[in-house]
PDB file of C-alpha atoms and ligand atoms in Angstrom:
ATOM      1  CA  UNK J   1      -0.252  -0.549   0.215  1.00 96.00           C
ATOM      2  CA  UNK J   2       1.187   3.675  -0.496  1.00 98.00           C
ATOM      3  CA  UNK J   3      -0.248   6.938   0.568  1.00 98.00           C
ATOM      4  CA  UNK J   4       0.146   9.992  -1.730  1.00 98.00           C
ATOM      5  CA  UNK J   5      -0.906  13.873  -0.754  1.00 98.00           C
ATOM      6  CA  UNK J   6      -1.580  16.819  -3.342  1.00 98.00           C
ATOM      7  CA  UNK J   7      -2.233  20.331  -2.726  1.00 98.00           C
ATOM      8  CA  UNK J   8      -3.091  23.133  -4.913  1.00 98.00           C
ATOM      9  CA  UNK J   9      -3.986  26.463  -5.279  1.00 98.00           C
ATOM     10  CA  UNK J  10      -5.379  28.534  -7.882  1.00 98.00           C
ATOM     11  CA  UNK J  11      -6.784  32.537  -8.335  1.00 98.00           C
ATOM     12  CA  UNK J  12      -9.939  33.722  -8.774  1.00 98.00           C
ATOM     13  CA  UNK J  13     -10.002  35.908 -12.305  1.00 97.00           C
ATOM     14  CA  UNK J  14     -13.287  37.393 -13.795  1.00 94.00           C
ATOM     15  CA  UNK J  15     -13.955  36.822 -17.451  1.00 86.00           C
ATOM     16  CA  UNK J  16     -12.511  32.682 -16.492  1.00 96.00           C
ATOM     17  CA  UNK J  17     -14.912  29.533 -16.354  1.00 97.00           C
ATOM     18  CA  UNK J  18     -15.333  27.565 -12.912  1.00 98.00           C
ATOM     19  CA  UNK J  19     -14.172  24.223 -13.306  1.00 98.00           C
ATOM     20  CA  UNK J  20     -13.748  22.422  -9.879  1.00 98.00           C
ATOM     21  CA  UNK J  21     -13.856  18.096  -9.635  1.00 98.00           C
ATOM     22  CA  UNK J  22     -14.010  18.293 -13.448  1.00 98.00           C
ATOM     23  CA  UNK J  23     -17.545  20.208 -13.728  1.00 98.00           C
ATOM     24  CA  UNK J  24     -18.441  23.507 -14.835  1.00 98.00           C
ATOM     25  CA  UNK J  25     -20.231  25.293 -11.871  1.00 98.00           C
ATOM     26  CA  UNK J  26     -22.242  28.527 -12.480  1.00 97.00           C
ATOM     27  CA  UNK J  27     -20.197  31.484 -10.584  1.00 97.00           C
ATOM     28  CA  UNK J  28     -19.183  35.060 -11.678  1.00 96.00           C
ATOM     29  CA  UNK J  29     -15.330  34.422 -11.802  1.00 97.00           C
ATOM     30  CA  UNK J  30     -13.029  31.508 -12.535  1.00 98.00           C
ATOM     31  CA  UNK J  31      -9.415  30.305 -11.541  1.00 98.00           C
ATOM     32  CA  UNK J  32      -6.961  31.807 -13.219  1.00 96.00           C
ATOM     33  CA  UNK J  33      -4.179  29.174 -14.995  1.00 94.00           C
ATOM     34  CA  UNK J  34      -2.635  27.574 -18.148  1.00 92.00           C
ATOM     35  CA  UNK J  35      -4.975  24.440 -18.502  1.00 94.00           C
ATOM     36  CA  UNK J  36      -8.790  25.296 -16.858  1.00 96.00           C
ATOM     37  CA  UNK J  37      -7.098  25.792 -13.903  1.00 97.00           C
ATOM     38  CA  UNK J  38      -9.185  22.752 -11.914  1.00 98.00           C
ATOM     39  CA  UNK J  39      -7.676  22.978  -8.828  1.00 98.00           C
ATOM     40  CA  UNK J  40      -9.424  19.613  -6.927  1.00 98.00           C
ATOM     41  CA  UNK J  41      -8.091  17.745 -10.129  1.00 98.00           C
ATOM     42  CA  UNK J  42      -4.495  19.239  -9.786  1.00 98.00           C
ATOM     43  CA  UNK J  43      -4.250  18.110  -6.147  1.00 98.00           C
ATOM     44  CA  UNK J  44      -5.530  14.646  -7.132  1.00 98.00           C
ATOM     45  CA  UNK J  45      -3.186  14.041  -9.566  1.00 98.00           C
ATOM     46  CA  UNK J  46      -0.321  15.185  -7.315  1.00 98.00           C
ATOM     47  CA  UNK J  47      -1.963  12.700  -4.791  1.00 98.00           C
ATOM     48  CA  UNK J  48      -1.555  10.427  -7.157  1.00 98.00           C
ATOM     49  CA  UNK J  49       1.903  10.865  -8.416  1.00 98.00           C
ATOM     50  CA  UNK J  50       3.216  11.365  -5.304  1.00 98.00           C
ATOM     51  CA  UNK J  51       1.987   7.997  -4.134  1.00 98.00           C
ATOM     52  CA  UNK J  52       3.972   6.032  -7.109  1.00 97.00           C
ATOM     53  CA  UNK J  53       6.762   8.501  -6.026  1.00 98.00           C
ATOM     54  CA  UNK J  54       6.396   9.558  -9.727  1.00 97.00           C
ATOM     55  CA  UNK J  55       7.090  13.585  -9.442  1.00 97.00           C
ATOM     56  CA  UNK J  56       4.153  15.943  -9.580  1.00 97.00           C
ATOM     57  CA  UNK J  57       1.692  17.466 -12.305  1.00 95.00           C
ATOM     58  CA  UNK J  58       4.332  20.300 -13.252  1.00 94.00           C
ATOM     59  CA  UNK J  59       6.503  17.768 -14.317  1.00 94.00           C
ATOM     60  CA  UNK J  60       4.601  15.361 -16.595  1.00 95.00           C
ATOM     61  CA  UNK J  61       2.334  18.242 -17.379  1.00 93.00           C
ATOM     62  CA  UNK J  62       4.680  21.360 -17.900  1.00 91.00           C
ATOM     63  CA  UNK J  63       2.337  24.867 -17.774  1.00 87.00           C
ATOM     64  CA  UNK J  64       5.332  25.896 -20.600  1.00 89.00           C
ATOM     65  CA  UNK J  65       3.748  23.721 -22.951  1.00 89.00           C
ATOM     66  CA  UNK J  66       1.600  25.409 -25.830  1.00 90.00           C
ATOM     67  CA  UNK J  67      -0.091  21.404 -25.610  1.00 88.00           C
ATOM     68  CA  UNK J  68      -1.667  21.993 -22.433  1.00 88.00           C
ATOM     69  CA  UNK J  69      -2.954  25.470 -22.385  1.00 90.00           C
ATOM     70  CA  UNK J  70      -6.710  25.603 -22.234  1.00 90.00           C
ATOM     71  CA  UNK J  71      -6.829  21.835 -21.740  1.00 93.00           C
ATOM     72  CA  UNK J  72      -9.210  19.959 -20.164  1.00 96.00           C
ATOM     73  CA  UNK J  73      -7.852  18.804 -16.376  1.00 97.00           C
ATOM     74  CA  UNK J  74      -9.819  15.628 -16.592  1.00 98.00           C
ATOM     75  CA  UNK J  75      -7.591  14.265 -19.920  1.00 97.00           C
ATOM     76  CA  UNK J  76      -4.678  15.199 -17.020  1.00 97.00           C
ATOM     77  CA  UNK J  77      -6.440  12.565 -14.760  1.00 98.00           C
ATOM     78  CA  UNK J  78      -6.790  10.194 -17.638  1.00 97.00           C
ATOM     79  CA  UNK J  79      -3.326  10.597 -18.391  1.00 97.00           C
ATOM     80  CA  UNK J  80      -2.138  10.226 -14.670  1.00 98.00           C
ATOM     81  CA  UNK J  81      -4.550   7.671 -14.054  1.00 97.00           C
ATOM     82  CA  UNK J  82      -2.454   5.954 -16.808  1.00 97.00           C
ATOM     83  CA  UNK J  83       1.155   6.409 -15.359  1.00 97.00           C
ATOM     84  CA  UNK J  84       0.115   4.731 -12.555  1.00 97.00           C
ATOM     85  CA  UNK J  85      -1.536   1.699 -13.805  1.00 96.00           C
ATOM     86  CA  UNK J  86       1.882   1.626 -16.477  1.00 96.00           C
ATOM     87  CA  UNK J  87       3.433   1.426 -12.715  1.00 96.00           C
ATOM     88  CA  UNK J  88       1.875  -1.594 -11.395  1.00 97.00           C
ATOM     89  CA  UNK J  89      -0.745   0.345  -8.555  1.00 97.00           C
ATOM     90  CA  UNK J  90      -4.530   0.532  -8.648  1.00 97.00           C
ATOM     91  CA  UNK J  91      -6.123   3.171  -6.463  1.00 98.00           C
ATOM     92  CA  UNK J  92      -7.891   1.671  -3.400  1.00 98.00           C
ATOM     93  CA  UNK J  93      -9.488   5.128  -2.381  1.00 98.00           C
ATOM     94  CA  UNK J  94      -9.335   9.274  -2.586  1.00 98.00           C
ATOM     95  CA  UNK J  95     -10.495  11.591  -0.144  1.00 98.00           C
ATOM     96  CA  UNK J  96     -10.168  15.107  -1.000  1.00 98.00           C
ATOM     97  CA  UNK J  97     -11.359  18.778   0.050  1.00 98.00           C
ATOM     98  CA  UNK J  98     -12.117  21.738  -1.666  1.00 98.00           C
ATOM     99  CA  UNK J  99     -11.410  25.290   0.433  1.00 98.00           C
ATOM    100  CA  UNK J 100     -13.232  28.132  -0.538  1.00 98.00           C
ATOM    101  CA  UNK J 101     -15.564  30.824   0.456  1.00 98.00           C
ATOM    102  CA  UNK J 102     -18.017  31.093  -2.585  1.00 96.00           C
ATOM    103  CA  UNK J 103     -20.034  29.339  -4.200  1.00 97.00           C
ATOM    104  CA  UNK J 104     -21.722  26.760  -2.191  1.00 96.00           C
ATOM    105  CA  UNK J 105     -20.295  23.678  -3.085  1.00 97.00           C
ATOM    106  CA  UNK J 106     -22.776  21.035  -1.836  1.00 97.00           C
ATOM    107  CA  UNK J 107     -25.033  20.745  -4.678  1.00 97.00           C
ATOM    108  CA  UNK J 108     -22.413  19.829  -6.947  1.00 98.00           C
ATOM    109  CA  UNK J 109     -20.404  17.026  -4.777  1.00 98.00           C
ATOM    110  CA  UNK J 110     -22.650  14.353  -6.499  1.00 98.00           C
ATOM    111  CA  UNK J 111     -21.915  14.983  -9.681  1.00 98.00           C
ATOM    112  CA  UNK J 112     -18.028  15.671  -9.282  1.00 98.00           C
ATOM    113  CA  UNK J 113     -17.741  12.324  -7.365  1.00 98.00           C
ATOM    114  CA  UNK J 114     -18.921  10.488  -9.963  1.00 98.00           C
ATOM    115  CA  UNK J 115     -16.774  12.133 -13.009  1.00 98.00           C
ATOM    116  CA  UNK J 116     -13.753  12.158 -11.396  1.00 98.00           C
ATOM    117  CA  UNK J 117     -14.922   7.798 -10.528  1.00 98.00           C
ATOM    118  CA  UNK J 118     -15.321   7.684 -14.185  1.00 97.00           C
ATOM    119  CA  UNK J 119     -12.591   8.802 -15.338  1.00 97.00           C
ATOM    120  CA  UNK J 120     -10.255   7.127 -12.834  1.00 97.00           C
ATOM    121  CA  UNK J 121     -12.505   3.954 -14.006  1.00 96.00           C
ATOM    122  CA  UNK J 122     -13.157   3.435  -9.985  1.00 97.00           C
ATOM    123  CA  UNK J 123     -16.431   2.885  -8.261  1.00 98.00           C
ATOM    124  CA  UNK J 124     -18.389   5.577  -7.072  1.00 98.00           C
ATOM    125  CA  UNK J 125     -17.696   4.449  -3.648  1.00 98.00           C
ATOM    126  CA  UNK J 126     -13.665   4.888  -3.328  1.00 98.00           C
ATOM    127  CA  UNK J 127     -13.809   8.408  -4.458  1.00 98.00           C
ATOM    128  CA  UNK J 128     -14.838  11.503  -1.612  1.00 98.00           C
ATOM    129  CA  UNK J 129     -15.051  15.127  -2.282  1.00 98.00           C
ATOM    130  CA  UNK J 130     -15.736  17.460   0.444  1.00 98.00           C
ATOM    131  CA  UNK J 131     -15.582  20.998   0.536  1.00 98.00           C
ATOM    132  CA  UNK J 132     -15.128  23.822   3.271  1.00 98.00           C
ATOM    133  CA  UNK J 133     -15.539  27.639   4.106  1.00 98.00           C
ATOM    134  CA  UNK J 134     -12.055  29.227   5.841  1.00 98.00           C
ATOM    135  CA  UNK J 135     -15.058  31.295   7.636  1.00 97.00           C
ATOM    136  CA  UNK J 136     -13.403  34.045   6.107  1.00 98.00           C
ATOM    137  CA  UNK J 137     -10.238  33.708   7.182  1.00 98.00           C
ATOM    138  CA  UNK J 138      -6.797  34.081   4.519  1.00 98.00           C
ATOM    139  CA  UNK J 139      -7.220  33.926   0.353  1.00 98.00           C
ATOM    140  CA  UNK J 140     -10.190  31.763   0.787  1.00 98.00           C
ATOM    141  CA  UNK J 141     -12.128  33.672   3.146  1.00 98.00           C
ATOM    142  CA  UNK J 142     -11.076  36.967   1.275  1.00 98.00           C
ATOM    143  CA  UNK J 143     -12.535  34.719  -2.429  1.00 98.00           C
ATOM    144  CA  UNK J 144      -8.946  35.428  -3.683  1.00 98.00           C
ATOM    145  CA  UNK J 145      -8.568  31.749  -4.701  1.00 98.00           C
ATOM    146  CA  UNK J 146      -9.410  28.127  -4.271  1.00 98.00           C
ATOM    147  CA  UNK J 147      -7.223  25.352  -2.382  1.00 98.00           C
ATOM    148  CA  UNK J 148      -7.605  22.091  -2.908  1.00 98.00           C
ATOM    149  CA  UNK J 149      -6.331  19.131  -0.729  1.00 99.00           C
ATOM    150  CA  UNK J 150      -6.181  15.274  -1.819  1.00 98.00           C
ATOM    151  CA  UNK J 151      -5.272  11.972  -0.046  1.00 98.00           C
ATOM    152  CA  UNK J 152      -4.452   8.796  -1.993  1.00 98.00           C
ATOM    153  CA  UNK J 153      -4.316   4.716  -1.037  1.00 98.00           C
ATOM    154  CA  UNK J 154      -2.847   3.249  -4.084  1.00 98.00           C
ATOM    155  CA  UNK J 155      -2.222  -1.108  -3.673  1.00 98.00           C
ATOM    156  CA  UNK J 156       0.769  -2.273  -5.749  1.00 96.00           C
ATOM    157  CA  UNK J 157      -0.974  -4.921  -7.689  1.00 86.00           C
ATOM    158  CA  UNK J 158       0.737  -8.638  -7.515  1.00 64.00           C
ATOM    159  CA  UNK J 159       2.149 -10.396 -10.723  1.00 55.00           C
ATOM    160  CA  UNK J 160      -0.292 -13.107 -12.091  1.00 47.00           C
TER     161      UNK J 160
HETATM  162 MG1  LIG W   1      -2.981  23.440 -10.547  1.00 87.05          MG
END
């Protein structure tokens, strides 16, 4: 068994769409980034890569590479899952937390879990997404950005 941890932050910006957990969320602003800036998926990718000691998302998908400009982070998630599987690991479970003041995330949690589990080809019960505010403290509380934390457990598949 291998544990992995991921963390990411993106800044809010006007005239951007808000993509979180692979879905588009109606809001007055979105997150700034080279890709679609899906902070939750980025934290999950980093946790997956970390668990397998395969580096980080910036190493595999550099933000200087035009190929990844504006890319749907679900593509990066799928690519990451492929790398994990190629290294001989299967995903046992993922737990994650989004940290943001606005918008309210609870109505979207179910669809995020479904979307993430489908792109990782694992069961819905293996993916947890939670959300919290910071009681208006810090950059998340000032509505300047969103952070996300993720932990994953991988199992090394025995040779068959
Ligand atoms: Mg990121």
